[in-house]
């Protein structure tokens, strides 16, 4: 009764839920400049700041995002190597990132 096309193990009583291994996605290498962009389109008028070009791995990127959210006092997330911070906090984000030794540019309008 073992059907090979449908024999993927999802739970084991020994270890619990078995998750699929996450594929490591190679992001394109940036030019060393971190860009902060404000975006409102597709967000029902709510603005977010997108921070792109940070050359860190996923774990360090999550840590940086958590630190920025805490210092800005707002929410946010990390999606596909881009940090999203809620609200228009571009000037504060620029100061915080420059204090970490990153070259920062404000992009867009």
GROMACS .gro file of C-alpha atoms in nm:
model
  109
    1UNK     CA    1   0.000   0.000   0.000
    2UNK     CA    2   0.300   0.228  -0.018
    3UNK     CA    3   0.228   0.472  -0.298
    4UNK     CA    4   0.560   0.640  -0.386
    5UNK     CA    5   0.401   0.957  -0.521
    6UNK     CA    6   0.223   1.018  -0.189
    7UNK     CA    7   0.460   0.878   0.076
    8UNK     CA    8   0.603   1.199   0.219
    9UNK     CA    9   0.652   1.176   0.596
   10UNK     CA   10   0.503   1.479   0.778
   11UNK     CA   11   0.487   1.365   1.141
   12UNK     CA   12   0.680   1.122   1.357
   13UNK     CA   13   0.593   1.024   1.712
   14UNK     CA   14   0.965   1.038   1.797
   15UNK     CA   15   1.048   1.387   1.674
   16UNK     CA   16   0.712   1.555   1.608
   17UNK     CA   17   0.632   1.755   1.296
   18UNK     CA   18   0.881   1.711   1.013
   19UNK     CA   19   0.924   2.029   0.810
   20UNK     CA   20   1.055   2.052   0.459
   21UNK     CA   21   1.415   2.171   0.447
   22UNK     CA   22   1.419   2.536   0.343
   23UNK     CA   23   1.599   2.602   0.020
   24UNK     CA   24   1.877   2.856   0.049
   25UNK     CA   25   1.802   3.131  -0.197
   26UNK     CA   26   2.106   3.316  -0.324
   27UNK     CA   27   2.031   3.687  -0.335
   28UNK     CA   28   2.206   3.896  -0.595
   29UNK     CA   29   2.520   4.065  -0.467
   30UNK     CA   30   2.457   4.434  -0.408
   31UNK     CA   31   2.680   4.731  -0.475
   32UNK     CA   32   2.750   4.788  -0.106
   33UNK     CA   33   2.492   5.065  -0.071
   34UNK     CA   34   2.189   5.015   0.154
   35UNK     CA   35   1.880   5.182   0.007
   36UNK     CA   36   1.582   5.296   0.211
   37UNK     CA   37   1.263   5.345   0.012
   38UNK     CA   38   0.917   5.454   0.125
   39UNK     CA   39   0.628   5.257  -0.023
   40UNK     CA   40   0.252   5.294   0.010
   41UNK     CA   41   0.120   5.124  -0.304
   42UNK     CA   42  -0.082   4.810  -0.239
   43UNK     CA   43  -0.089   4.876   0.135
   44UNK     CA   44  -0.420   5.063   0.170
   45UNK     CA   45  -0.241   5.393   0.221
   46UNK     CA   46  -0.025   5.266   0.506
   47UNK     CA   47   0.338   5.350   0.443
   48UNK     CA   48   0.635   5.124   0.504
   49UNK     CA   49   1.008   5.175   0.465
   50UNK     CA   50   1.185   4.910   0.259
   51UNK     CA   51   1.552   4.855   0.342
   52UNK     CA   52   1.728   4.673   0.058
   53UNK     CA   53   2.090   4.595  -0.019
   54UNK     CA   54   2.194   4.482   0.329
   55UNK     CA   55   2.464   4.220   0.274
   56UNK     CA   56   2.385   3.984   0.564
   57UNK     CA   57   2.263   3.626   0.591
   58UNK     CA   58   1.902   3.555   0.694
   59UNK     CA   59   1.974   3.511   1.066
   60UNK     CA   60   2.171   3.836   1.090
   61UNK     CA   61   1.907   4.012   0.880
   62UNK     CA   62   1.633   3.901   1.123
   63UNK     CA   63   1.843   4.025   1.415
   64UNK     CA   64   1.900   4.362   1.248
   65UNK     CA   65   1.530   4.394   1.167
   66UNK     CA   66   1.436   4.320   1.529
   67UNK     CA   67   1.682   4.584   1.652
   68UNK     CA   68   1.553   4.846   1.406
   69UNK     CA   69   1.189   4.773   1.496
   70UNK     CA   70   1.269   4.810   1.865
   71UNK     CA   71   1.456   5.140   1.821
   72UNK     CA   72   1.183   5.281   1.593
   73UNK     CA   73   0.904   5.160   1.820
   74UNK     CA   74   0.706   5.002   1.540
   75UNK     CA   75   0.642   4.673   1.363
   76UNK     CA   76   0.788   4.524   1.051
   77UNK     CA   77   0.911   4.207   0.885
   78UNK     CA   78   1.176   4.055   0.660
   79UNK     CA   79   1.064   3.933   0.318
   80UNK     CA   80   1.301   3.796   0.055
   81UNK     CA   81   1.605   3.975   0.195
   82UNK     CA   82   1.428   4.312   0.227
   83UNK     CA   83   1.349   4.457   0.570
   84UNK     CA   84   1.008   4.626   0.595
   85UNK     CA   85   0.958   4.878   0.877
   86UNK     CA   86   0.609   5.022   0.931
   87UNK     CA   87   0.566   5.398   0.910
   88UNK     CA   88   0.781   5.670   0.757
   89UNK     CA   89   1.098   5.647   0.966
   90UNK     CA   90   1.355   5.690   0.688
   91UNK     CA   91   1.566   5.956   0.861
   92UNK     CA   92   1.589   5.757   1.186
   93UNK     CA   93   1.666   5.435   0.996
   94UNK     CA   94   1.938   5.614   0.799
   95UNK     CA   95   2.102   5.735   1.123
   96UNK     CA   96   2.084   5.390   1.282
   97UNK     CA   97   2.231   5.210   0.980
   98UNK     CA   98   2.506   5.469   0.929
   99UNK     CA   99   2.601   5.424   1.296
  100UNK     CA  100   2.661   5.056   1.212
  101UNK     CA  101   2.906   5.160   0.939
  102UNK     CA  102   2.679   5.105   0.639
  103UNK     CA  103   2.665   5.337   0.338
  104UNK     CA  104   2.300   5.447   0.314
  105UNK     CA  105   2.100   5.627   0.045
  106UNK     CA  106   1.739   5.740   0.055
  107UNK     CA  107   1.575   5.606  -0.260
  108UNK     CA  108   1.247   5.699  -0.423
  109UNK     CA  109   1.007   5.969  -0.312
   0.00000   0.00000   0.00000
